[in-house]
């Protein structure tokens, strides 16, 4: 493990560091050992107002929105380069704070964040308006203008990556940002803020407000100067954010929970599908919004598949995130581990068959839950309905395409789905019928900054990534000039 270099853990506001106005701090904990890492400033509502002051001032009076677009792009490219240079260090912070294997944060989280920055840096000078063919003697054109201050509120499962998605898209078109990372995992975002200053972001363009969502986050929602909230998190908090944002009519994008169906047909390449099912549920220790937590198996391959799944799950090394052999890390907190264990108990109580796992993995004091497979799950069971956000998969059987689609779609969430089949016609036909924002065919959990991502139904609305996300951070102005 690279020796951790902790970032400055004060708030980053207007390019300067401040403790919380009341001096409050909260500890961040290493989930793999239950030991404290470091104390981090816990922002008050007053601090949130100060951060919005800074972002608003930077938007109204600072150079950022009016910079030549190529120059904004250049600074974002520089930020990407700096993040790449410091990838070991930032990935170390991410794994220490979140408990995910270092090979995931180093090979996936940080490189994807770098790619997203470069992707949006490239868009900086490609967003422009149009001249309109209106009636009469007018020169009429549109401008795609930034919104102003964007509050980005992010969860603990991909602390850096989900923050960078929002920050990169918002900044490239000239907005300023107040980023409120999850209280449990603030370190990588604090380091990112430092790199932002080094890259040349003017003061106030990117402010980092660590602390509680119910205090600092809520204050951002209530501030009329915040034009937009970009939120990733749970569906219940997303709903409360929508209510709070209504008072000042903020624009919103909400990336919320999921209970995604990963569907394996009888004609699939079973070895590949097992790998996909394992990756679908155990990558990120199941703390992934797109987790393939409902595994639907065709009856013809069900028994064989469950056996293969069990053998693979039992062979996965769990433990120290910095051991290169580790494939499954520690759950983010003790409270979250206990919530997963409570869901497992409900699964047993409601009659699902526990195939493997089902208990805490006692490794020191870490918050480890063994990879868990439940078979004979029925759609009404709690483990088939609720997002567990842990390494727990619910296996269900189906007999026909219609049956599979009904099982998959009959759910309040619609974030993602997987299809495993060698029948191309079935793949297209069913992709169209699935009520999900992303459908993966013969792959799972694949992402790219060019591919838009977001939910159907109660998994939220708005899209991150791709060119589609840019319209979430701009507003269109029409200018009429009378030529007479
Ligand atoms: P939440 O509890 O919803 O928290 C997300 C963020 O919102 C945190 O920064 C949190 O701060 C803040 N927050 C909480 N209450 C708030 C309030 N009243 N006002 C403003 N901000 C508030 O989610 P989580 O437990 O961190 O993450 C897990 C959830 O995120 C899962 O449901 C998962 O599906 C979802 N998720 C979705 C996606 C996509 S892309 N759809 C991706 C990843 C995760 P605190 O840390 O202080 O609570």
XYZ file of C-alpha atoms and ligand atoms in Angstrom:
532
model
C 0.000 0.000 0.000
C 1.210 3.520 -0.811
C 1.703 5.299 2.537
C -1.444 7.395 2.855
C -1.018 11.123 2.544
C -4.140 12.655 3.973
C -5.402 15.835 2.350
C -6.113 18.974 4.312
C -9.426 18.071 6.006
C -10.784 21.585 6.396
C -13.527 22.938 4.143
C -12.410 24.267 0.764
C -14.210 27.541 0.102
C -13.132 30.230 -2.375
C -9.767 28.506 -2.758
C -9.011 28.710 0.971
C -9.211 26.255 3.850
C -11.514 26.830 6.813
C -12.517 24.763 9.818
C -16.268 24.455 10.392
C -17.689 27.698 11.799
C -18.398 25.943 15.117
C -15.155 23.933 15.021
C -17.026 20.630 14.631
C -15.287 17.622 13.101
C -16.310 14.046 12.394
C -13.983 11.050 12.194
C -13.670 8.934 9.069
C -13.268 5.238 9.776
C -11.357 2.540 7.903
C -14.086 -0.095 7.321
C -11.532 -2.903 6.991
C -10.156 -2.321 10.512
C -12.801 -0.174 12.278
C -9.990 2.265 13.153
C -10.214 6.025 12.830
C -8.363 7.475 9.857
C -8.606 11.208 10.523
C -11.010 13.939 11.657
C -12.733 15.963 8.953
C -14.502 19.316 9.244
C -18.263 19.043 9.666
C -19.812 21.991 7.850
C -22.625 23.991 9.441
C -25.491 25.667 7.595
C -23.504 28.906 7.908
C -20.539 27.219 6.168
C -22.871 26.077 3.396
C -24.009 29.672 2.880
C -20.385 30.775 2.779
C -19.607 28.143 0.139
C -22.581 29.286 -1.936
C -21.414 32.911 -1.502
C -18.059 31.850 -2.963
C -19.552 29.885 -5.851
C -22.092 32.606 -6.615
C -19.446 35.297 -6.529
C -17.200 33.207 -8.796
C -20.089 32.782 -11.222
C -21.238 36.422 -11.224
C -17.896 38.182 -10.967
C -15.126 35.647 -11.541
C -13.479 34.727 -14.821
C -14.749 31.129 -15.134
C -18.028 31.402 -17.114
C -16.544 33.992 -19.480
C -13.220 32.260 -20.082
C -12.607 31.206 -23.668
C -14.146 27.723 -23.784
C -10.866 26.193 -24.914
C -9.203 27.606 -21.815
C -11.830 26.011 -19.540
C -11.162 22.744 -21.350
C -7.408 23.173 -20.899
C -7.778 23.523 -17.126
C -9.978 20.419 -16.972
C -7.410 18.477 -19.065
C -4.760 19.624 -16.601
C -6.906 18.449 -13.696
C -7.243 15.059 -15.422
C -3.455 14.861 -15.815
C -2.909 15.732 -12.160
C -5.417 13.128 -11.026
C -3.685 10.552 -13.214
C -0.293 11.492 -11.766
C -1.683 11.111 -8.250
C -3.727 7.992 -9.021
C -1.974 5.737 -6.472
C -2.416 8.271 -3.740
C -6.079 9.015 -4.480
C -6.950 5.320 -4.943
C -5.296 4.601 -1.586
C -7.489 7.219 0.086
C -10.570 5.772 -1.625
C -9.896 2.218 -0.458
C -8.989 3.309 3.067
C -12.168 5.353 3.385
C -14.612 3.052 1.604
C -13.184 -0.460 2.159
C -13.173 -1.388 -1.545
C -10.237 -3.395 -2.928
C -7.353 -1.182 -4.029
C -7.301 -2.928 -7.395
C -10.856 -1.602 -7.997
C -10.147 1.972 -6.945
C -6.800 2.024 -8.766
C -7.928 0.277 -11.953
C -11.523 1.456 -12.221
C -12.581 4.417 -10.032
C -9.627 6.737 -10.581
C -8.991 5.941 -14.286
C -12.701 6.399 -15.067
C -12.685 9.727 -13.239
C -9.668 10.802 -15.325
C -11.455 9.713 -18.508
C -14.617 11.600 -17.535
C -12.617 14.786 -16.969
C -10.961 14.416 -20.372
C -14.257 13.589 -22.044
C -15.914 16.757 -20.709
C -12.794 18.876 -21.225
C -13.190 17.994 -24.903
C -16.780 19.251 -24.887
C -15.864 22.685 -23.518
C -15.517 24.295 -26.962
C -18.164 22.211 -28.710
C -21.307 23.412 -26.971
C -22.846 26.240 -28.961
C -26.130 27.696 -30.070
C -27.837 27.843 -33.447
C -29.065 30.550 -35.816
C -32.825 30.076 -36.279
C -34.777 30.380 -39.549
C -37.487 32.660 -38.092
C -40.077 34.726 -39.952
C -39.274 38.391 -40.772
C -36.179 40.596 -40.644
C -34.581 39.161 -37.589
C -31.285 37.627 -36.695
C -32.384 35.092 -34.071
C -30.064 32.739 -32.317
C -29.747 30.562 -29.229
C -27.095 30.483 -26.561
C -26.583 27.484 -24.292
C -25.703 29.190 -21.046
C -24.579 27.789 -17.705
C -27.107 27.663 -14.871
C -24.971 29.245 -12.141
C -24.220 27.511 -8.855
C -24.570 23.730 -8.948
C -24.750 21.752 -5.700
C -23.394 18.242 -6.215
C -24.420 15.877 -3.419
C -22.824 12.452 -3.638
C -22.870 9.039 -1.885
C -20.139 6.920 -0.325
C -19.939 4.012 -2.758
C -17.966 5.764 -5.535
C -16.997 8.909 -3.651
C -14.617 10.364 -6.223
C -16.087 8.998 -9.429
C -19.708 10.060 -8.923
C -18.496 13.495 -7.826
C -16.243 13.922 -10.854
C -19.072 12.975 -13.239
C -21.061 15.933 -11.921
C -18.226 18.391 -11.437
C -16.696 17.799 -14.901
C -19.992 18.235 -16.786
C -20.986 21.267 -14.710
C -17.640 23.065 -15.006
C -17.032 22.476 -18.684
C -20.029 24.623 -19.636
C -19.153 27.386 -17.146
C -21.055 26.646 -13.936
C -19.496 26.829 -10.474
C -19.904 24.017 -7.959
C -20.337 23.298 -4.274
C -19.589 19.591 -3.779
C -20.975 17.869 -0.667
C -19.450 14.375 -0.515
C -20.835 11.677 1.781
C -19.921 12.121 5.409
C -18.470 8.601 5.523
C -16.030 9.031 2.616
C -14.805 12.615 2.131
C -11.057 12.109 1.636
C -10.732 11.542 -2.120
C -12.954 14.550 -2.863
C -10.898 16.768 -0.561
C -7.761 15.721 -2.438
C -9.556 16.316 -5.741
C -10.358 19.859 -4.587
C -6.659 20.479 -3.907
C -5.758 19.200 -7.360
C -8.395 21.528 -8.813
C -6.589 24.529 -7.336
C -3.262 23.226 -8.642
C -4.804 22.804 -12.102
C -5.785 26.477 -12.118
C -9.496 26.526 -11.255
C -10.156 30.096 -10.091
C -11.170 30.554 -6.423
C -14.793 29.657 -5.724
C -15.267 27.588 -8.893
C -15.054 24.277 -6.994
C -15.853 24.334 -3.271
C -15.778 21.212 -1.095
C -18.171 21.115 1.809
C -17.672 18.060 4.015
C -20.251 17.211 6.653
C -23.720 15.881 7.178
C -26.333 15.813 4.453
C -29.050 16.761 6.910
C -27.151 19.949 7.836
C -24.812 21.108 5.064
C -26.745 19.340 2.270
C -30.073 20.669 3.483
C -28.706 24.227 3.668
C -27.628 23.968 0.021
C -31.141 22.884 -0.933
C -32.664 25.866 0.826
C -30.339 28.479 -0.679
C -32.120 30.284 -3.532
C -28.787 31.021 -5.226
C -28.225 27.312 -5.923
C -29.628 26.835 -9.419
C -29.357 23.081 -9.671
C -28.861 20.035 -7.500
C -27.113 17.029 -8.982
C -27.746 14.193 -6.550
C -26.760 10.562 -6.364
C -27.990 8.593 -3.402
C -30.913 6.691 -1.988
C -34.461 6.982 -3.287
C -35.908 8.182 0.063
C -33.349 11.017 0.320
C -33.890 11.774 -3.398
C -37.610 12.235 -2.734
C -36.965 14.594 0.175
C -34.499 16.566 -1.966
C -37.146 16.920 -4.661
C -39.577 18.349 -2.107
C -37.011 20.801 -0.686
C -35.860 21.868 -4.155
C -39.447 22.737 -5.125
C -39.487 25.818 -2.893
C -36.886 27.588 -5.003
C -37.644 25.637 -8.183
C -34.149 24.232 -8.582
C -33.291 22.074 -11.531
C -32.652 18.530 -10.451
C -31.011 15.383 -11.614
C -31.539 12.395 -9.354
C -29.578 9.168 -9.656
C -31.220 6.896 -7.119
C -31.519 3.294 -6.022
C -31.894 0.112 -8.001
C -32.775 -3.567 -7.812
C -31.544 -4.601 -11.210
C -32.496 -7.852 -12.904
C -29.671 -9.855 -14.464
C -31.367 -12.414 -16.724
C -29.699 -15.600 -17.964
C -31.330 -17.573 -20.794
C -30.824 -21.242 -21.581
C -28.742 -20.500 -24.699
C -26.211 -18.244 -22.916
C -22.500 -18.880 -22.577
C -22.835 -20.054 -18.997
C -19.228 -19.510 -17.934
C -19.366 -15.911 -19.124
C -22.780 -15.445 -17.512
C -21.502 -16.741 -14.170
C -18.627 -14.256 -14.342
C -21.161 -11.552 -15.216
C -23.480 -12.523 -12.377
C -20.592 -12.546 -9.889
C -19.301 -9.207 -11.113
C -22.890 -7.927 -11.177
C -23.446 -8.492 -7.476
C -20.057 -8.717 -5.756
C -18.118 -5.938 -7.519
C -17.883 -3.055 -5.061
C -19.100 -5.520 -2.375
C -22.586 -5.071 -3.793
C -22.654 -1.410 -2.780
C -23.484 -0.399 -6.313
C -26.692 1.168 -7.525
C -26.653 -1.084 -10.609
C -25.933 -4.293 -8.638
C -27.519 -7.258 -10.429
C -29.198 -8.154 -7.164
C -32.081 -10.053 -8.769
C -30.638 -12.925 -10.752
C -33.276 -14.462 -13.018
C -32.327 -17.910 -14.331
C -34.080 -19.911 -17.013
C -35.376 -23.153 -15.514
C -33.302 -25.249 -17.973
C -29.976 -24.032 -16.546
C -31.017 -23.017 -13.045
C -29.541 -25.884 -10.986
C -26.235 -26.030 -12.841
C -25.892 -22.241 -12.728
C -26.516 -21.962 -8.984
C -23.837 -24.608 -8.355
C -21.320 -22.734 -10.543
C -22.194 -19.491 -8.808
C -21.738 -21.031 -5.361
C -18.302 -22.455 -6.226
C -17.130 -19.119 -7.651
C -18.484 -17.059 -4.742
C -16.856 -19.350 -2.201
C -13.519 -18.990 -4.013
C -13.469 -15.184 -3.795
C -10.871 -13.845 -1.396
C -12.320 -11.387 1.073
C -10.268 -9.208 3.396
C -7.584 -6.527 3.373
C -8.410 -4.152 0.491
C -4.693 -3.713 -0.132
C -3.948 -7.405 -0.622
C -3.746 -7.770 -4.429
C -5.603 -11.094 -4.225
C -8.591 -9.552 -2.453
C -11.708 -9.492 -4.621
C -14.262 -8.409 -2.053
C -13.648 -5.745 0.568
C -15.371 -4.412 3.687
C -18.839 -2.842 3.800
C -18.634 0.904 4.248
C -19.680 1.073 7.925
C -20.730 -1.037 10.860
C -24.298 0.287 10.613
C -24.451 -0.639 6.933
C -23.041 -4.107 7.624
C -25.724 -4.621 10.259
C -28.430 -3.489 7.845
C -27.215 -6.088 5.285
C -27.172 -8.804 7.953
C -30.741 -7.859 8.942
C -31.869 -8.298 5.313
C -30.167 -11.703 5.241
C -32.069 -12.728 8.380
C -35.322 -11.627 6.725
C -34.480 -13.699 3.647
C -34.057 -16.785 5.845
C -37.209 -16.012 7.847
C -39.312 -15.563 4.693
C -38.275 -18.972 3.333
C -35.557 -18.298 0.760
C -32.866 -21.014 0.558
C -29.456 -19.812 1.713
C -26.960 -21.305 -0.745
C -23.791 -19.759 0.682
C -22.614 -16.906 2.910
C -25.268 -15.340 5.069
C -23.070 -14.080 7.886
C -20.389 -11.650 8.932
C -16.899 -12.690 7.910
C -14.875 -12.119 11.050
C -11.582 -10.643 9.870
C -10.171 -8.495 12.674
C -12.713 -5.801 13.503
C -13.566 -5.103 9.849
C -17.122 -4.830 8.513
C -17.095 -7.845 6.197
C -20.188 -9.731 4.981
C -19.607 -13.048 3.210
C -20.762 -13.148 -0.414
C -24.313 -14.422 -0.055
C -26.577 -16.296 -2.485
C -30.271 -16.923 -1.873
C -32.190 -19.333 -4.102
C -35.941 -20.035 -4.356
C -36.706 -16.353 -3.893
C -40.203 -15.149 -4.758
C -40.942 -11.608 -5.965
C -42.847 -10.624 -2.824
C -39.972 -11.351 -0.438
C -38.214 -8.374 1.103
C -34.861 -9.467 -0.379
C -36.448 -9.312 -3.856
C -38.095 -5.947 -3.256
C -35.656 -3.747 -1.337
C -32.257 -2.484 -2.273
C -29.869 -4.224 0.139
C -26.761 -2.502 -1.228
C -24.550 -5.387 -0.195
C -23.147 -8.703 -1.478
C -26.494 -10.510 -1.458
C -28.093 -11.931 -4.587
C -31.681 -13.181 -4.863
C -32.079 -15.975 -7.430
C -35.448 -16.504 -9.141
C -36.467 -18.954 -11.853
C -38.376 -18.195 -15.066
C -39.790 -20.302 -17.865
C -40.306 -17.958 -20.865
C -39.255 -14.566 -22.251
C -42.560 -13.022 -21.151
C -42.130 -14.456 -17.704
C -38.598 -13.000 -17.446
C -39.724 -9.547 -18.595
C -42.659 -9.529 -16.171
C -40.366 -10.460 -13.266
C -37.778 -7.868 -14.283
C -40.205 -5.002 -14.872
C -42.570 -5.595 -12.007
C -40.563 -3.384 -9.668
C -40.505 0.253 -8.604
C -36.866 0.650 -9.691
C -35.574 0.774 -13.255
C -31.892 1.561 -13.192
C -30.237 -1.249 -15.162
C -30.702 -4.788 -16.425
C -28.554 -7.566 -17.876
C -29.372 -10.123 -20.581
C -27.293 -13.217 -21.253
C -28.229 -14.918 -24.519
C -26.675 -15.934 -27.826
C -29.876 -15.125 -29.697
C -29.367 -11.701 -31.248
C -33.043 -11.218 -32.060
C -34.046 -11.977 -28.482
C -31.363 -9.579 -27.212
C -32.765 -6.648 -29.204
C -36.402 -7.550 -28.642
C -36.036 -7.791 -24.894
C -33.687 -4.811 -24.535
C -36.530 -2.700 -25.908
C -39.030 -4.189 -23.452
C -36.944 -3.775 -20.290
C -37.889 -0.755 -18.171
C -34.337 0.276 -17.317
C -32.010 3.168 -18.142
C -29.160 0.821 -19.104
C -29.323 -2.672 -20.587
C -26.162 -4.754 -20.775
C -26.180 -7.723 -23.144
C -23.568 -10.424 -22.437
C -21.716 -8.024 -20.171
C -22.493 -6.225 -16.922
C -21.406 -3.120 -15.020
C -19.619 -1.600 -17.984
C -19.293 2.198 -18.104
C -17.800 4.823 -20.342
C -17.970 8.619 -20.122
C -19.521 8.674 -23.611
C -22.472 6.467 -22.575
C -25.359 8.234 -20.802
C -26.400 6.736 -17.496
C -29.516 7.147 -15.354
C -32.751 5.655 -14.177
C -36.283 4.838 -15.227
C -39.154 4.902 -12.730
C -38.113 5.474 -9.101
C -34.434 5.083 -9.941
C -34.513 8.783 -10.760
C -34.349 11.109 -13.735
C -31.835 13.111 -15.675
C -28.756 11.562 -17.214
C -25.111 11.622 -16.250
C -22.310 11.132 -18.751
C -22.362 11.440 -22.501
C -23.441 14.518 -24.405
C -26.895 14.149 -22.824
C -25.592 15.266 -19.443
C -24.506 18.641 -20.833
C -28.108 19.716 -21.278
C -28.615 19.071 -17.553
C -26.147 21.883 -16.840
C -27.175 24.491 -19.416
C -30.219 26.598 -20.192
C -31.184 27.913 -23.590
C -31.545 31.616 -24.255
C -33.073 32.935 -27.474
C -31.849 36.334 -28.728
C -33.885 38.312 -31.334
C -32.231 41.169 -33.208
C -34.369 43.358 -35.419
C -32.444 43.961 -38.638
C -34.793 46.687 -39.908
P -27.937 8.755 0.861
O -28.108 8.419 2.289
O -29.133 9.088 0.069
O -26.876 9.945 0.827
C -26.403 10.491 -0.379
C -25.886 11.896 -0.126
O -26.976 12.727 0.265
C -24.871 11.980 1.008
O -23.913 12.964 0.714
C -25.739 12.406 2.175
O -25.026 12.999 3.218
C -26.673 13.383 1.486
N -27.898 13.667 2.219
C -28.548 12.888 3.120
N -29.643 13.531 3.582
C -29.697 14.726 2.961
C -30.589 15.836 3.013
N -31.671 15.850 3.785
N -30.335 16.899 2.239
C -29.263 16.928 1.435
N -28.378 15.917 1.348
C -28.591 14.819 2.086
O -27.243 7.593 0.056
P -25.981 6.755 0.472
O -26.389 5.857 1.596
O -24.795 7.634 0.644
O -25.720 5.900 -0.852
C -26.401 4.739 -1.117
C -27.556 4.972 -2.057
O -27.105 5.652 -3.219
C -28.161 3.689 -2.587
O -29.564 3.740 -2.512
C -27.750 3.628 -4.033
O -28.563 2.929 -4.893
C -27.662 5.042 -4.381
N -26.745 5.199 -5.511
C -27.293 5.453 -6.722
C -26.467 5.575 -7.819
C -27.069 5.895 -9.147
S -26.087 6.447 -10.255
N -28.321 5.738 -9.382
C -25.095 5.449 -7.684
C -24.581 5.180 -6.443
C -25.433 5.077 -5.341
P -24.542 12.098 4.468
O -23.396 11.313 3.994
O -24.167 13.041 5.514
O -25.707 11.259 4.869
